[in-house]
Coordinates of C-alpha atoms and ligand atoms in Angstrom, one line a residue:
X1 CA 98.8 66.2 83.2
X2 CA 97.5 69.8 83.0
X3 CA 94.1 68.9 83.4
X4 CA 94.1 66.2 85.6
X5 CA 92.3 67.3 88.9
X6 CA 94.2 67.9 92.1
X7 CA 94.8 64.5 94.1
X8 CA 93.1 65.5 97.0
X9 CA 89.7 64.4 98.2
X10 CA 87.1 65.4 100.7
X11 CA 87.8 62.9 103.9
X12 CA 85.4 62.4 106.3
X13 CA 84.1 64.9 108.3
X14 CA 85.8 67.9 106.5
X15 CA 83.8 70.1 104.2
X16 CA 82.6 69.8 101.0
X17 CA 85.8 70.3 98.6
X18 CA 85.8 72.2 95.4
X19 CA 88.9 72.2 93.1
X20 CA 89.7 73.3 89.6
X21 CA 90.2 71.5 86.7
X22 CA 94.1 73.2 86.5
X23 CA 96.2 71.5 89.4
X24 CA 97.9 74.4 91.9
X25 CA 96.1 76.9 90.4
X26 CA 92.4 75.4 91.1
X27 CA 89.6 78.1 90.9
X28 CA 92.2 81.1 91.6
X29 CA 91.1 82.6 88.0
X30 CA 87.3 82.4 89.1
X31 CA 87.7 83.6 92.7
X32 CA 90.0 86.6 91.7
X33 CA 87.6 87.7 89.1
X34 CA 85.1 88.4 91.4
X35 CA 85.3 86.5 95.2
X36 CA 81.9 87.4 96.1
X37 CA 80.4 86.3 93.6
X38 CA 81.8 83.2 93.5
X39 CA 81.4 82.6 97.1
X40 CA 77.4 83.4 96.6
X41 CA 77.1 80.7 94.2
X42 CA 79.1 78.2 96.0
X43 CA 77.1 79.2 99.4
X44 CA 73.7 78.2 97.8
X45 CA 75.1 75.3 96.5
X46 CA 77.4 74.1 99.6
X47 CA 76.1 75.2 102.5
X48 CA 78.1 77.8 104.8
X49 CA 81.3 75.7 104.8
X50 CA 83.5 74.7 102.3
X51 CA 87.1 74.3 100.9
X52 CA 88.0 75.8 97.8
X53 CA 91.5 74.8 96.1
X54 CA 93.1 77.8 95.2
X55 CA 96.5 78.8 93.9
X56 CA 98.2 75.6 95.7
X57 CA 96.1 76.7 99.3
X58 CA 92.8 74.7 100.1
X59 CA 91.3 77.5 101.7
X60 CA 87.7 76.2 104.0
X61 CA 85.1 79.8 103.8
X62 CA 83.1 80.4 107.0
X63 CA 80.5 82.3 105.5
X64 CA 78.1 82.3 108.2
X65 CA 78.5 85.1 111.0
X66 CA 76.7 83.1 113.7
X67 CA 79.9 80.7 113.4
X68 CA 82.1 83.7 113.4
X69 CA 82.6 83.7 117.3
X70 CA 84.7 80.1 117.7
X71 CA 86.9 80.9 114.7
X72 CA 88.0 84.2 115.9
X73 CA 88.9 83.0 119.1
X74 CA 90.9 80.1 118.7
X75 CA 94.0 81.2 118.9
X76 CA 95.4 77.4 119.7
X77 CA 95.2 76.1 116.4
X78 CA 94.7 79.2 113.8
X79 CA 97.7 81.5 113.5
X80 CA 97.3 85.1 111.9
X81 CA 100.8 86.1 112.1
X82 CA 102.7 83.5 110.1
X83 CA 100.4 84.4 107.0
X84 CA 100.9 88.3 107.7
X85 CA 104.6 89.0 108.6
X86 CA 105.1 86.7 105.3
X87 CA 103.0 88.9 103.0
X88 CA 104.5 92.0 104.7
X89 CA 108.0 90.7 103.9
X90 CA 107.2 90.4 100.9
X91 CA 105.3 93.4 100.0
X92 CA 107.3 95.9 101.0
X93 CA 111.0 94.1 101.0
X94 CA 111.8 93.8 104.9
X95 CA 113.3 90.4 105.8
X96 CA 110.7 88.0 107.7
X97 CA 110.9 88.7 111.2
X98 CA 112.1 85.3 112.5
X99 CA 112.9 85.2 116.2
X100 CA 115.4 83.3 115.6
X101 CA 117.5 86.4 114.0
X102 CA 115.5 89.2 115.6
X103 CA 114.3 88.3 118.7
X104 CA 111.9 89.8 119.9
X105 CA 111.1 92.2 116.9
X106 CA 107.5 90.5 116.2
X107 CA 106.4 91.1 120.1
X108 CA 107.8 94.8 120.5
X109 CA 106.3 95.6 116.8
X110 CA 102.7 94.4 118.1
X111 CA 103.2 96.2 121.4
X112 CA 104.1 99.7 119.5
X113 CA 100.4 99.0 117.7
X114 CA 99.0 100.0 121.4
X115 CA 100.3 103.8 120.6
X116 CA 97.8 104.0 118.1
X117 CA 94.7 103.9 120.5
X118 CA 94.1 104.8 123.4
X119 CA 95.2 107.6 125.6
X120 CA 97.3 108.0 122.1
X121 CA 94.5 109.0 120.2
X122 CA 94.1 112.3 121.4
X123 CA 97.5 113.6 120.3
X124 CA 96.8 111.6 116.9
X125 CA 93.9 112.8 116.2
X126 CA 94.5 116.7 117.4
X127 CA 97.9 116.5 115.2
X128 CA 95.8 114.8 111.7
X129 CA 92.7 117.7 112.3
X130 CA 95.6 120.6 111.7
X131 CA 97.2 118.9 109.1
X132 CA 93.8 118.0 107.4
X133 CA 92.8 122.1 107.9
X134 CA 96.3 122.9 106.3
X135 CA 96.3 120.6 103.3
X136 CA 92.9 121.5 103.0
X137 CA 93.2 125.1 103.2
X138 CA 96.2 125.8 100.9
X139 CA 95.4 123.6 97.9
X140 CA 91.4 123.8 98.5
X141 CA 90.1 126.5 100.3
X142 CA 92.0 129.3 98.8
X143 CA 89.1 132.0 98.1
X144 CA 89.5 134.5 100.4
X145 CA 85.9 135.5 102.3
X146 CA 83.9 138.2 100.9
X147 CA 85.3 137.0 97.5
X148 CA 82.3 135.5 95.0
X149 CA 82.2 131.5 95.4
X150 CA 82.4 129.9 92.3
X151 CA 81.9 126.3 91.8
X152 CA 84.8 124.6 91.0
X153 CA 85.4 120.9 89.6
X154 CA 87.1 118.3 90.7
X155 CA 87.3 114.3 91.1
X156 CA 85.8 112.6 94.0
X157 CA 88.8 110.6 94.4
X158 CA 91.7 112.5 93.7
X159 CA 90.3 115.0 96.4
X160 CA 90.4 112.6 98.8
X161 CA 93.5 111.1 97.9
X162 CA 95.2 114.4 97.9
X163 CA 93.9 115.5 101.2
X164 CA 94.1 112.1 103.2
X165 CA 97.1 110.7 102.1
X166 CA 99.3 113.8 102.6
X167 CA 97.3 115.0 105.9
X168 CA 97.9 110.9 107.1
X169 CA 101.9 111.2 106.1
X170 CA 102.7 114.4 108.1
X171 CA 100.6 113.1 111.3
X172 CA 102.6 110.0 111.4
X173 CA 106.0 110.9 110.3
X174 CA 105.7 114.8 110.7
X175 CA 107.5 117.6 109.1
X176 CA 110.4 118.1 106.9
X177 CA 112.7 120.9 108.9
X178 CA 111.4 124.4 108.1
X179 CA 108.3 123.3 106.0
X180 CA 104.8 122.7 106.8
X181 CA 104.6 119.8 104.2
X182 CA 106.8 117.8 102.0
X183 CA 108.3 118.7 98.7
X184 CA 108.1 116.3 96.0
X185 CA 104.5 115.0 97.8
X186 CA 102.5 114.8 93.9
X187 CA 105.0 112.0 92.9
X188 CA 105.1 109.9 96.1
X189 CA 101.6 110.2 95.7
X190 CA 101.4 108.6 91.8
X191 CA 104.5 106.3 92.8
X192 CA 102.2 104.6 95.7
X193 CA 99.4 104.5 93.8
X194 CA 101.0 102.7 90.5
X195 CA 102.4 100.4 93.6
X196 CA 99.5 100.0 95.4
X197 CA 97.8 98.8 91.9
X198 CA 100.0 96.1 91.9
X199 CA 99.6 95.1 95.4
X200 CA 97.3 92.2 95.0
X201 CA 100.2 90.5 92.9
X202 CA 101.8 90.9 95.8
X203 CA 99.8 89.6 98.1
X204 CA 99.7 86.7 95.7
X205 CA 103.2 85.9 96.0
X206 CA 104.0 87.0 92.7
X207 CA 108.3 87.4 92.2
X208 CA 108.8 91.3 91.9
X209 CA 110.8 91.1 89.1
X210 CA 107.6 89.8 87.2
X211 CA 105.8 93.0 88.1
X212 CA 107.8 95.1 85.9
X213 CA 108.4 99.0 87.2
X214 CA 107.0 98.0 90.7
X215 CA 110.4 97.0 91.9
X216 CA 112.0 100.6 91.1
X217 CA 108.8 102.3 92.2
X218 CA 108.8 100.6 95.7
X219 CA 112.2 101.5 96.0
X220 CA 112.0 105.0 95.4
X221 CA 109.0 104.9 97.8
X222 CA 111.0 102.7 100.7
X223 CA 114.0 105.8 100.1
X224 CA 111.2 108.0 101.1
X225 CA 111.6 106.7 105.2
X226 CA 115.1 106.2 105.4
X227 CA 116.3 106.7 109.3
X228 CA 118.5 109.8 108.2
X229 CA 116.2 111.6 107.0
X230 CA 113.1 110.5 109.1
X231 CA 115.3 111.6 112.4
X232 CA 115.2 115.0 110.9
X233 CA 111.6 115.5 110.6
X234 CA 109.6 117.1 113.3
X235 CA 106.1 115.8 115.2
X236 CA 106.3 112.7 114.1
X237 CA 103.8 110.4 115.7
X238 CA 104.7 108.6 118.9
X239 CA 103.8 105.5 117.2
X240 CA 106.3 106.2 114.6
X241 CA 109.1 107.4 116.6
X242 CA 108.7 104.3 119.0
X243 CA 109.2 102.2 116.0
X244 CA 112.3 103.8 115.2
X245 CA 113.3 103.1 118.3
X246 CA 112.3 99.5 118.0
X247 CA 114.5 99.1 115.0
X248 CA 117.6 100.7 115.8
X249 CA 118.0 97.9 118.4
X250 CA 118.7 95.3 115.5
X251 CA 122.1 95.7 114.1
X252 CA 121.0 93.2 111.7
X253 CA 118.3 95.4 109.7
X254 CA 119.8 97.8 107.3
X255 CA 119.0 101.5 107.1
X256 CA 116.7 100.1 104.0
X257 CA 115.0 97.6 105.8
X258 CA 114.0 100.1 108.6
X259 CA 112.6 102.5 105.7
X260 CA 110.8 99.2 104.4
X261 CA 108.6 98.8 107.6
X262 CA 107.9 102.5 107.7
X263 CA 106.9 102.1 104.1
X264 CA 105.0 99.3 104.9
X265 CA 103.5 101.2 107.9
X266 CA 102.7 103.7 105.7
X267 CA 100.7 101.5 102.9
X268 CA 98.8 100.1 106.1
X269 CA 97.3 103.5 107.2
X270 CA 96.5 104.8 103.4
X271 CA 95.7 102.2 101.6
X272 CA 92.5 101.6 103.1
X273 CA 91.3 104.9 104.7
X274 CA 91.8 106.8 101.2
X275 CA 89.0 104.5 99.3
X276 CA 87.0 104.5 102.7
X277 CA 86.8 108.2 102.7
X278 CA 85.8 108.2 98.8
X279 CA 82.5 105.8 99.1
X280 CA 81.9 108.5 102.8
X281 CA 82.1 111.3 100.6
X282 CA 80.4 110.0 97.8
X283 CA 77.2 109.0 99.3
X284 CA 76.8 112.5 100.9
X285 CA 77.7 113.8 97.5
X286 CA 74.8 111.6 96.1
X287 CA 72.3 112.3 98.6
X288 CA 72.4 116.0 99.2
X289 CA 69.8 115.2 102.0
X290 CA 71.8 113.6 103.9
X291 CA 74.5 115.4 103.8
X292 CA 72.4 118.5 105.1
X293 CA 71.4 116.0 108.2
X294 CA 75.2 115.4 108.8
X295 CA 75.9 119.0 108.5
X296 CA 73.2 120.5 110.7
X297 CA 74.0 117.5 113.3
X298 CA 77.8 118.8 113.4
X299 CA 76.9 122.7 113.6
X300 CA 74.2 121.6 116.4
X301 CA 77.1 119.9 118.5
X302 CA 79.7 123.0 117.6
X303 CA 77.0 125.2 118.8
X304 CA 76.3 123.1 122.1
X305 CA 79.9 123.6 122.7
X306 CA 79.6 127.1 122.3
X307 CA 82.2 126.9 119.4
X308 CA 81.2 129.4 116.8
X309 CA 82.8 127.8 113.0
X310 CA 83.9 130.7 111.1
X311 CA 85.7 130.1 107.6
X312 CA 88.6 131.6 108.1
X313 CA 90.3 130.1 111.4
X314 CA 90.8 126.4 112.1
X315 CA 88.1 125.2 113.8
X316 CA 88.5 122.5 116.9
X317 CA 86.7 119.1 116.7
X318 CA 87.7 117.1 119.8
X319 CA 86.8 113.2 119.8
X320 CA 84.0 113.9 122.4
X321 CA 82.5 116.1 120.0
X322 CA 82.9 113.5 117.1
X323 CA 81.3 110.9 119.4
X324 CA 78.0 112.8 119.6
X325 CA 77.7 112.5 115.9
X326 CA 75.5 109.5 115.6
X327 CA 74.0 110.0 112.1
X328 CA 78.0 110.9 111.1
X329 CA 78.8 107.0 112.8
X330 CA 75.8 105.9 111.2
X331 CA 77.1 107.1 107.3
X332 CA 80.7 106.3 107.8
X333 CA 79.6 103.3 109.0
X334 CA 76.9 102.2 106.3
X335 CA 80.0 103.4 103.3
X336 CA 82.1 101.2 105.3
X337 CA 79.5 98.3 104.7
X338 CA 78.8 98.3 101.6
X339 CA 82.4 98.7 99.9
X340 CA 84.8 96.8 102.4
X341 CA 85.4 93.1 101.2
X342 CA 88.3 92.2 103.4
X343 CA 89.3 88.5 104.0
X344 CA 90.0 87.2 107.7
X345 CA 92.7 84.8 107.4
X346 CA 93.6 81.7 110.2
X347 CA 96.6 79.0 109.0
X348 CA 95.5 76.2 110.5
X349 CA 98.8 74.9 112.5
X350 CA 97.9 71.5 112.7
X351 CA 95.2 69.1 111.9
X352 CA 92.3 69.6 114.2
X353 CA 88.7 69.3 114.4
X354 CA 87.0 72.8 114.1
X355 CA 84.5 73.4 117.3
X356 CA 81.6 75.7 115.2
X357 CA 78.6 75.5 117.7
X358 CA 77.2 73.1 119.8
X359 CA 78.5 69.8 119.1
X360 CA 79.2 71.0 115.2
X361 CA 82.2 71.2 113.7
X362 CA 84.9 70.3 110.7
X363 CA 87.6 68.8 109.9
X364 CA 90.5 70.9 109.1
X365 CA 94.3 69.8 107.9
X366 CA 97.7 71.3 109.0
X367 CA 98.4 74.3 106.6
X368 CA 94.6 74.8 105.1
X369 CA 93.2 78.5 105.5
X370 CA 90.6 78.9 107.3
X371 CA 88.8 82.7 105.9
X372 CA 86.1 84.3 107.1
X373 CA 84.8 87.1 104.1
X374 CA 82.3 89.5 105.9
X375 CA 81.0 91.3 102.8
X376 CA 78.8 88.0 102.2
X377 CA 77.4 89.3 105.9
X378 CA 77.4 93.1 104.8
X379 CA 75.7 92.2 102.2
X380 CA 72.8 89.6 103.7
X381 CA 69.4 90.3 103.2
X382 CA 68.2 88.8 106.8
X383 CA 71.2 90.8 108.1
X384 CA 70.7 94.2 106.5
X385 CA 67.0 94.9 105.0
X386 CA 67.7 96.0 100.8
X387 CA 71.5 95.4 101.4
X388 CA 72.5 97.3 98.2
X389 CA 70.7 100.3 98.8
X390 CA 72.7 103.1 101.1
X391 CA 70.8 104.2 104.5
X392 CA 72.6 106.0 106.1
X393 CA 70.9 105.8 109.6
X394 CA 71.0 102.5 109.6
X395 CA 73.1 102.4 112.3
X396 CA 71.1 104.5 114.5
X397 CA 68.5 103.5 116.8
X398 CA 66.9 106.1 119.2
X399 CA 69.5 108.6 119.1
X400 CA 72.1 105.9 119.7
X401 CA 74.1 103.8 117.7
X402 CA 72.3 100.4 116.6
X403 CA 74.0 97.2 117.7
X404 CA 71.3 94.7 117.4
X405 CA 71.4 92.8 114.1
X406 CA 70.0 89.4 113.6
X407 CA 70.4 86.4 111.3
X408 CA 68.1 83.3 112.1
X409 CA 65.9 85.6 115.0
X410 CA 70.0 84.6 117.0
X411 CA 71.2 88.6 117.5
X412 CA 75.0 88.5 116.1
X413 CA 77.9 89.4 117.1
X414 CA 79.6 89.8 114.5
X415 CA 77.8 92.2 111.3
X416 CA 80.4 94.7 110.5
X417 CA 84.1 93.9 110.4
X418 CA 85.7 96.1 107.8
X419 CA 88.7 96.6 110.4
X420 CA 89.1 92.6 110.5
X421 CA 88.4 90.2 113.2
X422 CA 90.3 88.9 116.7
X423 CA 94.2 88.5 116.0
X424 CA 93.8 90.1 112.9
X425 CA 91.8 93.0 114.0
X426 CA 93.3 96.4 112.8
X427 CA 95.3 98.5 115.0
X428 CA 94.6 101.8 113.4
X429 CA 90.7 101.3 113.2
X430 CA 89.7 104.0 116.1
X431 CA 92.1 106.7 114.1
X432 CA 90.6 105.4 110.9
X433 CA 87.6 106.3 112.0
X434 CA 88.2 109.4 113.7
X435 CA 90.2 110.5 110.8
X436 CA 87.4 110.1 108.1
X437 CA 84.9 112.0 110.1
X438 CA 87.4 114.3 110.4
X439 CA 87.6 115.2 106.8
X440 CA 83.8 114.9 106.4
X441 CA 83.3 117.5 109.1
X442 CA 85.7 119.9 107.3
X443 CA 84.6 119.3 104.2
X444 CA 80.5 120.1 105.2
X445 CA 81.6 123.0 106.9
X446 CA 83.5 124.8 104.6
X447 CA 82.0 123.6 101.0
X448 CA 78.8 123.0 99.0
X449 CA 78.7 120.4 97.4
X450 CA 77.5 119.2 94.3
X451 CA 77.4 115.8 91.9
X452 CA 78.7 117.0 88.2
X453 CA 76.1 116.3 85.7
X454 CA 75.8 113.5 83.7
X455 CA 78.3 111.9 86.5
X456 CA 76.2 108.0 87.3
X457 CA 77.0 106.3 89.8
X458 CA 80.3 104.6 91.2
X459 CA 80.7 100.9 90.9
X460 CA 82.5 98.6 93.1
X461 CA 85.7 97.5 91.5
X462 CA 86.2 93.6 92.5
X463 CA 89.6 93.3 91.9
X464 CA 90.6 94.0 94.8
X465 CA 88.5 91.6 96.8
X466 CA 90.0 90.3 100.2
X467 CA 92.7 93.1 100.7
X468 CA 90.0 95.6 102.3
X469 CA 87.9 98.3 100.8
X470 CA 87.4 98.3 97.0
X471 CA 88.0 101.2 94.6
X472 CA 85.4 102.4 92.4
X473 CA 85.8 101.2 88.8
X474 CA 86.4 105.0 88.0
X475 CA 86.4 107.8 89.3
X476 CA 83.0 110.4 89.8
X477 CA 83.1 114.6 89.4
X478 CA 81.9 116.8 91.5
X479 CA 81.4 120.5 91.8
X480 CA 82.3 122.2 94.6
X481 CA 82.6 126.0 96.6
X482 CA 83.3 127.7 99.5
X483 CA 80.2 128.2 101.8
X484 CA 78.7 130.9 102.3
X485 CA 79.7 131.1 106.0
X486 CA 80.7 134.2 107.8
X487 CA 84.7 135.1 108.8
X488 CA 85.1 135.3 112.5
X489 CA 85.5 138.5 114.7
Ligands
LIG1 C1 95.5 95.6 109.6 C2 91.5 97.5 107.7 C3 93.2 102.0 108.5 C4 97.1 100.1 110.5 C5 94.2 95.7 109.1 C6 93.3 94.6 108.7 C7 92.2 95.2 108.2 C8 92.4 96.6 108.2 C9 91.0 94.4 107.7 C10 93.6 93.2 109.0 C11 94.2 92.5 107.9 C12 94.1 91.0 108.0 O1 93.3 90.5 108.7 O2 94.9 90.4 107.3 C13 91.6 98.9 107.7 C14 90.6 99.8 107.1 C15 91.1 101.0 107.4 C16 92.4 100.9 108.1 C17 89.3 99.4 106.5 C18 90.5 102.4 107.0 C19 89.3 102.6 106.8 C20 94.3 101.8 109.2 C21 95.1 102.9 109.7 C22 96.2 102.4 110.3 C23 96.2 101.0 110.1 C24 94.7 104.4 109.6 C25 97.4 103.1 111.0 C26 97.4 104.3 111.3 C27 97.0 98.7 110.4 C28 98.1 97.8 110.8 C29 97.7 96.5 110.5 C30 96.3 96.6 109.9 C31 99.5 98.2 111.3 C32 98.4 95.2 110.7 C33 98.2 94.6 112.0 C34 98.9 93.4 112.4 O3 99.8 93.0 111.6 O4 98.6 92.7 113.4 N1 93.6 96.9 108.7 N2 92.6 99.6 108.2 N3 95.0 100.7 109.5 N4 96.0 98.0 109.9 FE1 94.3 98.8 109.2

């Protein structure tokens, strides 16, 4: 029985259908080793459309971006939400928010994702610059000037992580009373991390109680956020404090479950930016060049503001500033291209015919999951000339960012999506953004930088294909010390 093939077959007009020999679990094992791949091979061999039978879904691939357009937009027959406020549920322990029982939760929850952009930004983005400069300064910068700089060592990864994630925690939750930062911050740190590994089962639908510690751990975590406590902490974001607001209107959720979404909330704006700040930092780390472009672009637009960077003060980098930085874009950009391999999800809602282009299109049934997987466009030759190699001003064209990317001479729409698509497309992206240039900026203008010998390079770790942007399979050293910058007046 084990190994008699699923019982569906390909009907007319759908794509072509490839299952597994195991029944349910179909080529899960193969795609999770490594998605892309697997989607390469099956591309060459199937065309730009086809189902795949994996772990009980029939998921169709859209692999090429000039069909991108009509899949994003229909809204009518693809749902994004039903897929996501299930995964969320069960990720982070919040009952499903069915209108039935909480009316009205879903629509106000999506409205509050409007205070993350916007005339919001500013205040976001002023409040994570100080706590990135304080973070920064007290566990990083601690020489004092006129003392002699030596090199120190550190990991490329665990720098980040250390600066990002707490610097991210205090701008959207703010402050303990009568601290700067939050005690206890090194083990909520490991805690999400040993979750975060485990997120993927998740994701899958795998029973918590399979997943050994993670149950305890996510607990501890969720504790973390719970209302009484939050409601004493200071400067918390307005995103945040709306939320709060959102959820004390539903008797129905427990103190726990409100902690749960700001948990939840949490692993949405640090799970992602932390790994996209490592490959950021670790190309300028690996090409000393460029780094010195990015740097002398950033002191060129401080000095055109008349702003005069001295080591010892917090400097000022206002979003109109960090919009002049093309080559920055450009870098952030290019690491965000070659290490993102998120998955755009649609549930198809009922059985319909796809509309792809012109008179084309498939044959899609009620419940099948229709995916888009951008990396196969990240990483196209016709798309992206040497698609391995890192350039960083590929995004620049004449002083300006470059928008014109082709794939068969048609110029495409869609070519970088590591923030998602449509529906689906992150809230947090702008702040994402901001927030990594951010760190870069600070970073160049207060340290050399250096790549530890004998360190090779970092490798993209698959495993976590389809959640966002991958982890290096381990992490790199690098030496670093104070610059040689003068204190102010
Ligand atoms: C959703 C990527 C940073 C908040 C998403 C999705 C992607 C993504 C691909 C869509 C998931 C899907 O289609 O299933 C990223 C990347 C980031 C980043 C690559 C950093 C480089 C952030 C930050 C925040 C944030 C900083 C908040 C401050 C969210 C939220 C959602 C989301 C709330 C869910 C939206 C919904 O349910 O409609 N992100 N994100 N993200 N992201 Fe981000």
């Amino acid at each position: 029985l084990v190994l008699r093939r699923s019982s569906r077959t390909r009907r007319d007009g759908e794509p072509p259908l490839i299952k597994g020999w195991i029944p349910v679990v179909g080529k899960a094992l193969e795609f999770g080793q490594n998605s892309f791949k697997f989607l390469l091979e099956h591309q060459k061999k199937h065309g730009d459309i086809f189902t795949v039978q994996i772990a009980g879904k029939y998921m169709t691939f859209i692999l090429n971006p000039l069909l991108f357009p009509n899949i994003v937009k229909d809204g009518r027959h693809l749902d994004f939400h039903e897929f996501s406020y299930k995964v969320g549920s069960h990720a982070f322990g919040y009952p499903l928010m069915k209108p039935k029982e909480f009316p009205g939760l879903q629509e106000q929850v999506s409205r509050s994702f409007l205070l993350l952009q916007g005339d919001s930004l500013s205040p976001l983005t002023e409040s994570m610059l100080g706590n990135l400069q304080l973070v920064l300064r007290q566990d990083f910068l601690g020489q004092r000037p006129g003392e002699e700089c030596d090199w120190k060592s550190h990991s490329i990864y665990k720098f980040c992580n250390s600066v990002m994630f707490e610097a991210t925690l205090l701008t959207m939750y703010g402050r303990p009373p009568a601290a700067s930062r939050h005690s206890g911050m090194d083990v909520i740190m490991e805690n999400f991390v040993k979750y975060d590994t485990k997120f993927p089962l998740l994701v899958a639908q795998i029973p918590l109680w399979l997943l050994g510690q993670t149950k305890a751990i996510r607990e501890e975590l969720t504790r973390v956020f719970l209302p009484q406590k939050m409601t004493r902490w200071s400067n918390a974001s307005q995103f945040i404090r709306k939320r709060l607001e959102i959820f004390d209107q539903f008797d129905m959720l427990r103190d726990l479950d409100k902690a749960a979404h700001n948990f939840g909330i949490l692993w949405a704006s640090a799970a992602n930016t932390v790994p996209a700040t490592f490959w950021a930092l670790y190309h300028l780390v690996t090409h000393p060049e460029v780094a010195e472009v990015v740097r002398q672009e950033l002191l060129d637009v401080l000095s055109q503001s008349g702003v005069e960077f001295s080591s010892d003060r917090d400097v000022t980098l206002t979003r109109e500033q960090l919009d002049k930085l093309v080559y920055l874009d450009s870098a952030v950009k290019e690491s965000l291209r070659l290490s993102s391999a998120s998955m755009n999800v649609r549930v198809a809602m009922d059985d319909f015919s796809l509309r792809l282009e012109g008179e084309r299109s498939v044959a899609v049934r009620k419940g099948d999951v229709v995916t888009l997987f951008p990396q196969i466009t990240h990483m196209d030759p016709e798309i992206y000339e040497e698609p391995e190699t890192y350039r960083f001003d590929r995004f620049v064209q004449d002083g300006k960012e470059k928008k014109n990317f082709y794939k068969d001479g048609r110029k495409l729409k869609y070519y970088l999506m590591p923030f998602g698509s449509g529906s689906s497309k992150c809230p947090g992206r702008y702040f994402a953004v901001y927030e990594i240039k951010q760190f870069l900026c600070l970073v160049l203008l207060h340290l050399d930088l250096q790549l530890e010998e004998g360190q090779g390079g970092a490798a993209l770790d698959p495993g976590r294909a389809g959640l966002g942007i991958l982890w290096p399979s381990a992490d790199v050293r690098f030496r670093y010390r104070l610059r040689a910058v003068p204190p102010g007046p």
